[in-house]
């Protein structure tokens, strides 16, 4: 198959980790007889430097014309000033909006070889869940204002607003995933307090009643979910939640795997075009030192193969390659434990990427 992939390297460690993801994709193309054409576009701080805006029109056009988008990460102290719309992160929100990417999918999986990196004492329990986060509505997009009220107090508000269409479409994404995995869906909200959560709960139940009676559904309040993720993470299979809750819970859950450097994500819309990126940021503190973990970016490429390019076997191949390299005892600095120093080898970003690509034979 011929596929066009737009690569947005971004800032900080973005170029280093995306290079390793592209390397893995090139090995997949060679092994399975595909042709991947990589086009490179700017977004974030590097785009601000080059074009004066974080998301140039050229980048949006190139993404729209491709089959999938691979993103490193954007941002860094160099651009941490100026108005919100001229910061690197505005590029992220902009591209999600421009491509209509309303569903963020984050698998959280603890590789058996990394059990020692899990901060929980009893890491023997299986951690393998997917968090489905609504991405284009809620408090991050609702009406907001900062002003001085009539009594002279400086005041600010943000509005968490959802309509039934937005809830229905994200619920469907989550039910479809839960159906494939077969272990049920947990919908997380704050329905004891928030109107938007009461609507969320009502619509999720309605979607199930209409089309997904075969999928077991339960509700959980977000404060309880935050606690249960630490107390008993093995109980979760697929979680669906709104934007703000999803942002917080997915970062909490990511720490169960030991490092941000292990976790990929997909942002999907209704067209099939998706954006794939590691969940971590641009890590400016280690940029250019060849110490970043490229695994999250490489696993994001695997998600791209599975969700946008319909290449399930190819995706499995990359995930198996990662598992093998970890089982052979190779670790980047972020996932090495003191107790493993004598039995494991610490490698840099480039070597980790090469080892994983070499396992794709
Ligand atoms: P970060 O995720 O970049 O880094 C947090 C910590 O994790 C740092 O110590 C970093 O060195 C480490 N880390 C991150 N990824 C790693 C990897 N692959 N391998 C090894 N270690 C890794 O978060 P931050 O420091 O809060 O943010 C840095 C910049 O990234 C900011 O400008 C922020 O706005 C931006 N950011 C971008 C995205 C994105 O592009 N999607 C997401 C989050 C943060």
mmCIF file of C-alpha atoms and ligand atoms in Angstrom:
data_model
loop_
_atom_site.group_PDB
_atom_site.id
_atom_site.type_symbol
_atom_site.label_atom_id
_atom_site.label_comp_id
_atom_site.label_asym_id
_atom_site.label_seq_id
_atom_site.Cartn_x
_atom_site.Cartn_y
_atom_site.Cartn_z
ATOM 1 C CA UNK A 1 0.000 0.000 0.000
ATOM 2 C CA UNK A 2 1.114 3.566 -0.669
ATOM 3 C CA UNK A 3 0.523 5.956 2.205
ATOM 4 C CA UNK A 4 1.431 9.608 2.764
ATOM 5 C CA UNK A 5 2.512 10.441 6.304
ATOM 6 C CA UNK A 6 3.062 13.986 7.521
ATOM 7 C CA UNK A 7 5.746 14.201 10.182
ATOM 8 C CA UNK A 8 5.736 17.195 12.539
ATOM 9 C CA UNK A 9 8.982 16.899 14.452
ATOM 10 C CA UNK A 10 8.262 19.895 16.690
ATOM 11 C CA UNK A 11 10.637 21.190 19.360
ATOM 12 C CA UNK A 12 13.025 19.904 22.032
ATOM 13 C CA UNK A 13 13.371 16.120 21.782
ATOM 14 C CA UNK A 14 10.699 16.020 19.029
ATOM 15 C CA UNK A 15 13.178 15.656 16.124
ATOM 16 C CA UNK A 16 15.193 12.939 17.941
ATOM 17 C CA UNK A 17 12.231 10.714 18.804
ATOM 18 C CA UNK A 18 10.324 11.129 15.520
ATOM 19 C CA UNK A 19 13.484 10.091 13.632
ATOM 20 C CA UNK A 20 13.333 6.748 15.458
ATOM 21 C CA UNK A 21 9.596 6.336 14.776
ATOM 22 C CA UNK A 22 10.229 6.984 11.061
ATOM 23 C CA UNK A 23 13.054 4.433 11.147
ATOM 24 C CA UNK A 24 10.648 1.789 12.509
ATOM 25 C CA UNK A 25 8.038 2.685 9.872
ATOM 26 C CA UNK A 26 10.649 2.373 7.113
ATOM 27 C CA UNK A 27 11.498 -1.128 8.336
ATOM 28 C CA UNK A 28 7.795 -2.010 8.346
ATOM 29 C CA UNK A 29 7.412 -0.696 4.774
ATOM 30 C CA UNK A 30 10.381 -2.786 3.630
ATOM 31 C CA UNK A 31 9.171 -5.940 5.365
ATOM 32 C CA UNK A 32 5.524 -5.761 4.264
ATOM 33 C CA UNK A 33 6.030 -4.234 0.806
ATOM 34 C CA UNK A 34 4.418 -0.858 1.504
ATOM 35 C CA UNK A 35 5.513 2.544 0.319
ATOM 36 C CA UNK A 36 5.370 5.313 2.914
ATOM 37 C CA UNK A 37 6.016 8.852 1.691
ATOM 38 C CA UNK A 38 7.078 11.151 4.516
ATOM 39 C CA UNK A 39 6.378 14.882 4.242
ATOM 40 C CA UNK A 40 7.789 17.211 6.890
ATOM 41 C CA UNK A 41 5.886 20.208 8.320
ATOM 42 C CA UNK A 42 6.525 22.771 11.051
ATOM 43 C CA UNK A 43 4.442 23.410 14.167
ATOM 44 C CA UNK A 44 5.117 24.902 17.609
ATOM 45 C CA UNK A 45 8.199 26.913 18.528
ATOM 46 C CA UNK A 46 10.081 26.106 15.322
ATOM 47 C CA UNK A 47 7.104 27.390 13.308
ATOM 48 C CA UNK A 48 7.031 30.576 15.414
ATOM 49 C CA UNK A 49 10.706 31.098 14.575
ATOM 50 C CA UNK A 50 10.175 30.459 10.868
ATOM 51 C CA UNK A 51 6.701 31.892 10.183
ATOM 52 C CA UNK A 52 5.767 33.929 13.277
ATOM 53 C CA UNK A 53 2.779 31.650 13.993
ATOM 54 C CA UNK A 54 2.665 28.279 15.781
ATOM 55 C CA UNK A 55 0.520 26.584 13.131
ATOM 56 C CA UNK A 56 1.155 27.718 9.539
ATOM 57 C CA UNK A 57 -1.575 27.108 6.940
ATOM 58 C CA UNK A 58 0.917 24.998 4.947
ATOM 59 C CA UNK A 59 1.090 22.553 7.843
ATOM 60 C CA UNK A 60 -2.691 22.215 8.071
ATOM 61 C CA UNK A 61 -2.935 21.684 4.294
ATOM 62 C CA UNK A 62 -0.203 19.048 4.275
ATOM 63 C CA UNK A 63 -1.869 17.190 7.175
ATOM 64 C CA UNK A 64 -5.261 17.276 5.453
ATOM 65 C CA UNK A 65 -3.760 15.802 2.287
ATOM 66 C CA UNK A 66 -2.034 12.936 4.073
ATOM 67 C CA UNK A 67 -3.248 9.584 5.385
ATOM 68 C CA UNK A 68 -1.912 10.152 8.898
ATOM 69 C CA UNK A 69 0.134 12.597 10.961
ATOM 70 C CA UNK A 70 3.027 11.761 13.288
ATOM 71 C CA UNK A 71 3.916 14.435 15.846
ATOM 72 C CA UNK A 72 6.920 14.669 18.203
ATOM 73 C CA UNK A 73 6.150 17.388 20.757
ATOM 74 C CA UNK A 74 6.064 21.172 20.856
ATOM 75 C CA UNK A 75 7.077 23.898 23.292
ATOM 76 C CA UNK A 76 10.006 25.090 25.348
ATOM 77 C CA UNK A 77 11.168 27.974 27.535
ATOM 78 C CA UNK A 78 12.320 29.968 24.503
ATOM 79 C CA UNK A 79 8.681 30.566 23.520
ATOM 80 C CA UNK A 80 7.125 30.804 27.018
ATOM 81 C CA UNK A 81 6.050 34.393 26.697
ATOM 82 C CA UNK A 82 3.620 36.428 24.656
ATOM 83 C CA UNK A 83 -0.108 35.988 24.193
ATOM 84 C CA UNK A 84 -1.704 32.529 24.240
ATOM 85 C CA UNK A 85 -2.334 32.387 20.504
ATOM 86 C CA UNK A 86 1.379 32.908 19.838
ATOM 87 C CA UNK A 87 2.604 30.058 22.011
ATOM 88 C CA UNK A 88 3.648 26.636 20.687
ATOM 89 C CA UNK A 89 0.747 24.902 22.491
ATOM 90 C CA UNK A 90 -1.725 26.963 20.440
ATOM 91 C CA UNK A 91 -0.459 24.937 17.482
ATOM 92 C CA UNK A 92 -1.594 21.739 19.206
ATOM 93 C CA UNK A 93 -5.102 22.993 19.960
ATOM 94 C CA UNK A 94 -5.252 24.477 16.459
ATOM 95 C CA UNK A 95 -4.324 21.283 14.614
ATOM 96 C CA UNK A 96 -6.807 19.230 16.674
ATOM 97 C CA UNK A 97 -9.540 21.714 15.785
ATOM 98 C CA UNK A 98 -8.524 22.024 12.111
ATOM 99 C CA UNK A 99 -8.522 18.238 11.624
ATOM 100 C CA UNK A 100 -11.668 17.699 13.743
ATOM 101 C CA UNK A 101 -9.846 15.367 16.136
ATOM 102 C CA UNK A 102 -12.351 14.894 18.951
ATOM 103 C CA UNK A 103 -11.181 11.583 20.439
ATOM 104 C CA UNK A 104 -7.901 11.105 22.254
ATOM 105 C CA UNK A 105 -6.966 7.480 22.809
ATOM 106 C CA UNK A 106 -4.268 6.627 25.298
ATOM 107 C CA UNK A 107 -3.319 3.026 25.936
ATOM 108 C CA UNK A 108 -1.683 2.617 29.348
ATOM 109 C CA UNK A 109 0.202 -0.655 29.449
ATOM 110 C CA UNK A 110 2.869 -1.843 31.828
ATOM 111 C CA UNK A 111 5.353 -3.980 29.900
ATOM 112 C CA UNK A 112 6.225 -7.053 32.031
ATOM 113 C CA UNK A 113 9.946 -6.209 31.703
ATOM 114 C CA UNK A 114 9.296 -2.808 33.328
ATOM 115 C CA UNK A 115 7.421 -3.967 36.430
ATOM 116 C CA UNK A 116 10.213 -2.590 38.590
ATOM 117 C CA UNK A 117 9.644 0.898 37.132
ATOM 118 C CA UNK A 118 6.032 0.942 38.324
ATOM 119 C CA UNK A 119 5.743 3.069 41.478
ATOM 120 C CA UNK A 120 3.072 0.781 42.970
ATOM 121 C CA UNK A 121 4.293 -1.866 45.405
ATOM 122 C CA UNK A 122 2.201 -4.625 43.919
ATOM 123 C CA UNK A 123 3.047 -4.104 40.272
ATOM 124 C CA UNK A 124 2.448 -7.766 39.568
ATOM 125 C CA UNK A 125 -1.161 -6.872 38.874
ATOM 126 C CA UNK A 126 -1.893 -6.414 35.208
ATOM 127 C CA UNK A 127 -2.004 -2.799 34.046
ATOM 128 C CA UNK A 128 -3.418 -2.652 30.530
ATOM 129 C CA UNK A 129 -6.116 -0.063 29.908
ATOM 130 C CA UNK A 130 -7.184 2.482 27.322
ATOM 131 C CA UNK A 131 -8.317 5.957 28.284
ATOM 132 C CA UNK A 132 -10.631 7.646 25.777
ATOM 133 C CA UNK A 133 -10.672 11.388 26.382
ATOM 134 C CA UNK A 134 -12.982 13.887 24.675
ATOM 135 C CA UNK A 135 -10.667 16.422 23.085
ATOM 136 C CA UNK A 136 -12.507 19.340 21.538
ATOM 137 C CA UNK A 137 -15.079 20.505 24.072
ATOM 138 C CA UNK A 138 -15.589 21.002 27.832
ATOM 139 C CA UNK A 139 -13.762 23.508 30.018
ATOM 140 C CA UNK A 140 -10.842 23.974 27.623
ATOM 141 C CA UNK A 141 -13.141 25.277 24.891
ATOM 142 C CA UNK A 142 -16.114 26.785 26.770
ATOM 143 C CA UNK A 143 -16.866 30.435 27.402
ATOM 144 C CA UNK A 144 -14.223 32.034 29.668
ATOM 145 C CA UNK A 145 -13.415 35.416 31.047
ATOM 146 C CA UNK A 146 -11.126 37.253 33.461
ATOM 147 C CA UNK A 147 -12.523 40.532 34.810
ATOM 148 C CA UNK A 148 -12.923 42.703 37.879
ATOM 149 C CA UNK A 149 -16.343 42.280 39.451
ATOM 150 C CA UNK A 150 -18.609 45.023 40.837
ATOM 151 C CA UNK A 151 -17.003 44.759 44.278
ATOM 152 C CA UNK A 152 -13.508 45.142 42.841
ATOM 153 C CA UNK A 153 -12.445 41.472 43.088
ATOM 154 C CA UNK A 154 -10.378 40.119 40.223
ATOM 155 C CA UNK A 155 -12.499 37.230 38.936
ATOM 156 C CA UNK A 156 -12.191 34.496 36.310
ATOM 157 C CA UNK A 157 -14.401 31.688 35.052
ATOM 158 C CA UNK A 158 -14.276 28.825 32.552
ATOM 159 C CA UNK A 159 -17.349 26.975 31.370
ATOM 160 C CA UNK A 160 -17.582 23.198 31.119
ATOM 161 C CA UNK A 161 -20.151 22.742 28.396
ATOM 162 C CA UNK A 162 -21.172 19.639 26.415
ATOM 163 C CA UNK A 163 -23.985 18.871 24.038
ATOM 164 C CA UNK A 164 -25.480 15.457 23.384
ATOM 165 C CA UNK A 165 -23.868 15.180 19.915
ATOM 166 C CA UNK A 166 -20.373 15.619 21.363
ATOM 167 C CA UNK A 167 -21.021 13.041 24.082
ATOM 168 C CA UNK A 168 -22.611 10.554 21.702
ATOM 169 C CA UNK A 169 -19.703 10.538 19.231
ATOM 170 C CA UNK A 170 -16.989 10.061 21.876
ATOM 171 C CA UNK A 171 -19.099 7.402 23.621
ATOM 172 C CA UNK A 172 -19.315 5.487 20.332
ATOM 173 C CA UNK A 173 -15.517 5.508 19.942
ATOM 174 C CA UNK A 174 -15.179 4.119 23.473
ATOM 175 C CA UNK A 175 -17.905 1.480 23.079
ATOM 176 C CA UNK A 176 -16.323 0.282 19.814
ATOM 177 C CA UNK A 177 -12.958 -0.132 21.536
ATOM 178 C CA UNK A 178 -14.522 -1.805 24.577
ATOM 179 C CA UNK A 179 -16.409 -4.196 22.329
ATOM 180 C CA UNK A 180 -13.138 -5.262 20.646
ATOM 181 C CA UNK A 181 -11.385 -5.801 23.976
ATOM 182 C CA UNK A 182 -14.436 -7.442 25.526
ATOM 183 C CA UNK A 183 -14.067 -6.409 29.131
ATOM 184 C CA UNK A 184 -16.442 -3.490 29.574
ATOM 185 C CA UNK A 185 -16.443 0.285 29.697
ATOM 186 C CA UNK A 186 -16.186 2.610 32.689
ATOM 187 C CA UNK A 187 -17.569 6.109 32.121
ATOM 188 C CA UNK A 188 -16.040 8.688 34.458
ATOM 189 C CA UNK A 189 -17.906 11.868 35.413
ATOM 190 C CA UNK A 190 -18.860 14.068 38.358
ATOM 191 C CA UNK A 191 -22.596 13.565 38.081
ATOM 192 C CA UNK A 192 -23.187 14.160 41.807
ATOM 193 C CA UNK A 193 -22.258 17.846 41.294
ATOM 194 C CA UNK A 194 -22.071 18.922 37.645
ATOM 195 C CA UNK A 195 -24.937 19.338 35.186
ATOM 196 C CA UNK A 196 -22.615 18.602 32.250
ATOM 197 C CA UNK A 197 -21.743 15.276 33.917
ATOM 198 C CA UNK A 198 -25.399 14.384 34.461
ATOM 199 C CA UNK A 199 -25.996 14.893 30.740
ATOM 200 C CA UNK A 200 -22.814 12.902 30.030
ATOM 201 C CA UNK A 201 -24.091 9.960 32.100
ATOM 202 C CA UNK A 202 -27.564 10.067 30.541
ATOM 203 C CA UNK A 203 -26.233 10.121 26.959
ATOM 204 C CA UNK A 204 -23.602 7.409 27.497
ATOM 205 C CA UNK A 205 -26.351 5.126 28.881
ATOM 206 C CA UNK A 206 -28.556 6.013 25.930
ATOM 207 C CA UNK A 207 -25.818 5.160 23.407
ATOM 208 C CA UNK A 208 -25.406 1.792 25.079
ATOM 209 C CA UNK A 209 -29.153 1.127 25.051
ATOM 210 C CA UNK A 210 -29.325 1.926 21.348
ATOM 211 C CA UNK A 211 -26.348 0.010 19.979
ATOM 212 C CA UNK A 212 -24.054 -1.533 22.566
ATOM 213 C CA UNK A 213 -26.100 -3.728 24.919
ATOM 214 C CA UNK A 214 -23.397 -6.388 24.597
ATOM 215 C CA UNK A 215 -20.840 -4.064 26.269
ATOM 216 C CA UNK A 216 -20.921 -3.889 30.048
ATOM 217 C CA UNK A 217 -21.064 -0.252 31.253
ATOM 218 C CA UNK A 218 -20.460 1.212 34.699
ATOM 219 C CA UNK A 219 -20.169 4.786 35.952
ATOM 220 C CA UNK A 220 -17.506 6.081 38.292
ATOM 221 C CA UNK A 221 -17.096 9.517 39.866
ATOM 222 C CA UNK A 222 -13.838 11.169 38.862
ATOM 223 C CA UNK A 223 -12.548 11.501 42.441
ATOM 224 C CA UNK A 224 -13.121 7.787 42.982
ATOM 225 C CA UNK A 225 -11.478 6.997 39.615
ATOM 226 C CA UNK A 226 -8.371 8.978 40.617
ATOM 227 C CA UNK A 227 -8.157 6.850 43.776
ATOM 228 C CA UNK A 228 -8.968 3.518 42.110
ATOM 229 C CA UNK A 229 -6.236 4.021 39.508
ATOM 230 C CA UNK A 230 -3.734 3.782 42.341
ATOM 231 C CA UNK A 231 -5.613 1.277 44.540
ATOM 232 C CA UNK A 232 -6.543 -1.261 41.863
ATOM 233 C CA UNK A 233 -5.537 -0.279 38.315
ATOM 234 C CA UNK A 234 -6.145 -3.807 36.999
ATOM 235 C CA UNK A 235 -9.918 -3.244 37.270
ATOM 236 C CA UNK A 236 -9.818 -0.768 34.349
ATOM 237 C CA UNK A 237 -10.038 -1.831 30.728
ATOM 238 C CA UNK A 238 -11.572 1.057 28.743
ATOM 239 C CA UNK A 239 -12.332 4.406 30.412
ATOM 240 C CA UNK A 240 -14.251 7.187 28.680
ATOM 241 C CA UNK A 241 -14.325 10.688 30.090
ATOM 242 C CA UNK A 242 -14.573 14.369 29.249
ATOM 243 C CA UNK A 243 -11.664 16.624 28.357
ATOM 244 C CA UNK A 244 -10.446 18.034 31.694
ATOM 245 C CA UNK A 245 -10.955 14.821 33.704
ATOM 246 C CA UNK A 246 -9.254 12.874 30.911
ATOM 247 C CA UNK A 247 -6.268 15.187 30.886
ATOM 248 C CA UNK A 248 -5.652 14.639 34.595
ATOM 249 C CA UNK A 249 -6.511 10.921 34.820
ATOM 250 C CA UNK A 250 -4.428 9.974 31.780
ATOM 251 C CA UNK A 251 -1.324 11.655 33.191
ATOM 252 C CA UNK A 252 -1.931 9.949 36.541
ATOM 253 C CA UNK A 253 -2.373 6.578 34.830
ATOM 254 C CA UNK A 254 0.738 7.111 32.711
ATOM 255 C CA UNK A 255 2.925 7.117 35.800
ATOM 256 C CA UNK A 256 1.842 3.535 36.534
ATOM 257 C CA UNK A 257 3.996 2.445 33.615
ATOM 258 C CA UNK A 258 7.098 4.034 35.068
ATOM 259 C CA UNK A 259 7.787 6.764 32.527
ATOM 260 C CA UNK A 260 6.062 9.210 30.232
ATOM 261 C CA UNK A 261 8.563 8.028 27.650
ATOM 262 C CA UNK A 262 6.663 4.749 27.142
ATOM 263 C CA UNK A 263 3.193 6.033 26.312
ATOM 264 C CA UNK A 264 1.752 6.693 22.855
ATOM 265 C CA UNK A 265 -1.522 8.336 21.914
ATOM 266 C CA UNK A 266 -3.858 8.774 18.989
ATOM 267 C CA UNK A 267 -6.198 11.664 18.284
ATOM 268 C CA UNK A 268 -8.969 10.702 15.917
ATOM 269 C CA UNK A 269 -11.820 12.395 14.096
ATOM 270 C CA UNK A 270 -14.625 11.036 11.992
ATOM 271 C CA UNK A 271 -12.655 11.020 8.724
ATOM 272 C CA UNK A 272 -10.111 8.320 9.602
ATOM 273 C CA UNK A 273 -7.242 10.831 9.483
ATOM 274 C CA UNK A 274 -5.509 10.701 12.836
ATOM 275 C CA UNK A 275 -2.686 12.429 14.669
ATOM 276 C CA UNK A 276 -0.279 10.212 16.576
ATOM 277 C CA UNK A 277 2.050 11.475 19.259
ATOM 278 C CA UNK A 278 3.748 10.457 22.493
ATOM 279 C CA UNK A 279 1.940 11.767 25.557
ATOM 280 C CA UNK A 280 5.038 13.502 26.886
ATOM 281 C CA UNK A 281 6.155 17.032 26.049
ATOM 282 C CA UNK A 282 9.267 18.329 24.333
ATOM 283 C CA UNK A 283 11.510 17.671 27.380
ATOM 284 C CA UNK A 284 13.764 20.705 26.786
ATOM 285 C CA UNK A 285 15.892 19.647 29.786
ATOM 286 C CA UNK A 286 17.278 16.666 27.838
ATOM 287 C CA UNK A 287 16.925 17.864 24.232
ATOM 288 C CA UNK A 288 20.021 17.231 22.114
ATOM 289 C CA UNK A 289 21.617 14.858 24.642
ATOM 290 C CA UNK A 290 20.545 11.598 22.960
ATOM 291 C CA UNK A 291 18.999 10.420 26.249
ATOM 292 C CA UNK A 292 15.291 10.674 25.361
ATOM 293 C CA UNK A 293 13.240 7.512 25.256
ATOM 294 C CA UNK A 294 11.892 7.118 21.699
ATOM 295 C CA UNK A 295 9.552 4.245 22.623
ATOM 296 C CA UNK A 296 6.400 6.370 23.048
ATOM 297 C CA UNK A 297 6.944 7.869 19.596
ATOM 298 C CA UNK A 298 7.614 4.422 18.091
ATOM 299 C CA UNK A 299 4.485 2.996 19.745
ATOM 300 C CA UNK A 300 2.560 6.016 18.405
ATOM 301 C CA UNK A 301 3.661 4.934 14.929
ATOM 302 C CA UNK A 302 2.251 1.472 15.724
ATOM 303 C CA UNK A 303 -1.072 3.079 16.696
ATOM 304 C CA UNK A 304 -1.003 4.959 13.391
ATOM 305 C CA UNK A 305 -0.653 1.698 11.498
ATOM 306 C CA UNK A 306 -3.562 0.185 13.428
ATOM 307 C CA UNK A 307 -6.050 3.069 13.532
ATOM 308 C CA UNK A 308 -5.442 5.093 10.333
ATOM 309 C CA UNK A 309 -3.686 2.762 7.904
ATOM 310 C CA UNK A 310 -5.524 -0.490 8.689
ATOM 311 C CA UNK A 311 -2.283 -2.388 9.169
ATOM 312 C CA UNK A 312 -2.942 -4.507 12.235
ATOM 313 C CA UNK A 313 -0.165 -7.061 11.656
ATOM 314 C CA UNK A 314 2.343 -4.286 11.051
ATOM 315 C CA UNK A 315 1.301 -2.577 14.295
ATOM 316 C CA UNK A 316 1.693 -5.849 16.205
ATOM 317 C CA UNK A 317 5.153 -6.221 14.671
ATOM 318 C CA UNK A 318 6.338 -2.902 16.140
ATOM 319 C CA UNK A 319 4.848 -3.654 19.561
ATOM 320 C CA UNK A 320 6.485 -7.065 19.607
ATOM 321 C CA UNK A 321 9.824 -5.482 18.650
ATOM 322 C CA UNK A 322 9.553 -3.094 21.628
ATOM 323 C CA UNK A 323 8.710 -5.972 23.977
ATOM 324 C CA UNK A 324 11.688 -7.999 22.728
ATOM 325 C CA UNK A 325 14.163 -5.142 23.178
ATOM 326 C CA UNK A 326 12.933 -4.523 26.731
ATOM 327 C CA UNK A 327 13.061 -8.259 27.487
ATOM 328 C CA UNK A 328 16.656 -8.309 26.256
ATOM 329 C CA UNK A 329 17.459 -5.783 28.995
ATOM 330 C CA UNK A 330 17.922 -2.558 27.048
ATOM 331 C CA UNK A 331 16.708 0.572 28.843
ATOM 332 C CA UNK A 332 16.830 4.299 28.240
ATOM 333 C CA UNK A 333 17.796 6.365 31.291
ATOM 334 C CA UNK A 334 14.187 7.155 32.256
ATOM 335 C CA UNK A 335 13.180 3.499 32.672
ATOM 336 C CA UNK A 336 16.212 2.015 34.380
ATOM 337 C CA UNK A 337 15.879 1.059 38.049
ATOM 338 C CA UNK A 338 18.810 1.059 40.462
ATOM 339 C CA UNK A 339 18.332 -2.667 41.062
ATOM 340 C CA UNK A 340 18.683 -3.348 37.306
ATOM 341 C CA UNK A 341 21.943 -1.486 36.775
ATOM 342 C CA UNK A 342 24.028 -4.662 36.682
ATOM 343 C CA UNK A 343 21.614 -6.713 34.577
ATOM 344 C CA UNK A 344 20.416 -4.100 32.049
ATOM 345 C CA UNK A 345 22.205 -1.859 29.567
ATOM 346 C CA UNK A 346 21.436 1.850 29.406
ATOM 347 C CA UNK A 347 21.253 3.087 25.826
ATOM 348 C CA UNK A 348 20.552 6.436 24.187
ATOM 349 C CA UNK A 349 17.663 7.497 21.972
ATOM 350 C CA UNK A 350 19.330 6.587 18.685
ATOM 351 C CA UNK A 351 20.488 3.159 19.849
ATOM 352 C CA UNK A 352 17.106 2.310 21.385
ATOM 353 C CA UNK A 353 15.450 3.210 18.079
ATOM 354 C CA UNK A 354 17.979 1.130 16.136
ATOM 355 C CA UNK A 355 17.526 -1.885 18.421
ATOM 356 C CA UNK A 356 13.750 -1.758 17.983
ATOM 357 C CA UNK A 357 14.004 -1.329 14.203
ATOM 358 C CA UNK A 358 16.488 -4.229 14.041
ATOM 359 C CA UNK A 359 13.886 -6.511 15.649
ATOM 360 C CA UNK A 360 11.614 -5.892 12.641
ATOM 361 C CA UNK A 361 13.138 -8.478 10.334
HETATM 362 P P1 LIG B 1 7.712 16.941 29.496
HETATM 363 O O1 LIG B 1 6.809 15.777 29.246
HETATM 364 O O2 LIG B 1 8.346 17.537 28.317
HETATM 365 O O3 LIG B 1 8.846 16.516 30.530
HETATM 366 C C1 LIG B 1 8.578 16.089 31.848
HETATM 367 C C2 LIG B 1 9.766 15.271 32.358
HETATM 368 O O4 LIG B 1 9.783 14.013 31.698
HETATM 369 C C3 LIG B 1 11.115 15.931 32.060
HETATM 370 O O5 LIG B 1 11.987 15.646 33.118
HETATM 371 C C4 LIG B 1 11.598 15.231 30.801
HETATM 372 O O6 LIG B 1 12.994 15.184 30.664
HETATM 373 C C5 LIG B 1 11.001 13.845 30.985
HETATM 374 N N1 LIG B 1 10.657 13.230 29.696
HETATM 375 C C6 LIG B 1 9.648 13.572 28.871
HETATM 376 N N2 LIG B 1 9.659 12.816 27.780
HETATM 377 C C7 LIG B 1 10.713 11.991 27.898
HETATM 378 C C8 LIG B 1 11.245 10.962 27.071
HETATM 379 N N3 LIG B 1 10.717 10.628 25.885
HETATM 380 N N4 LIG B 1 12.344 10.307 27.510
HETATM 381 C C9 LIG B 1 12.909 10.606 28.686
HETATM 382 N N5 LIG B 1 12.435 11.554 29.522
HETATM 383 C C10 LIG B 1 11.349 12.242 29.124
HETATM 384 O O7 LIG B 1 6.824 18.017 30.271
HETATM 385 P P2 LIG B 1 7.188 19.512 30.703
HETATM 386 O O8 LIG B 1 8.607 19.572 31.151
HETATM 387 O O9 LIG B 1 6.122 19.898 31.636
HETATM 388 O O10 LIG B 1 7.021 20.374 29.393
HETATM 389 C C11 LIG B 1 8.092 20.744 28.521
HETATM 390 C C12 LIG B 1 7.499 21.457 27.326
HETATM 391 O O11 LIG B 1 6.674 20.538 26.577
HETATM 392 C C13 LIG B 1 6.595 22.630 27.692
HETATM 393 O O12 LIG B 1 6.832 23.673 26.790
HETATM 394 C C14 LIG B 1 5.195 22.069 27.537
HETATM 395 O O13 LIG B 1 4.248 23.063 27.254
HETATM 396 C C15 LIG B 1 5.401 21.136 26.367
HETATM 397 N N6 LIG B 1 4.416 20.048 26.264
HETATM 398 C C16 LIG B 1 4.077 19.682 24.996
HETATM 399 C C17 LIG B 1 3.205 18.625 24.817
HETATM 400 C C18 LIG B 1 2.879 18.210 23.408
HETATM 401 O O14 LIG B 1 3.527 18.661 22.482
HETATM 402 N N7 LIG B 1 1.901 17.334 23.209
HETATM 403 C C19 LIG B 1 2.680 17.937 25.914
HETATM 404 C C20 LIG B 1 3.090 18.319 27.193
HETATM 405 C C21 LIG B 1 3.974 19.380 27.350
#
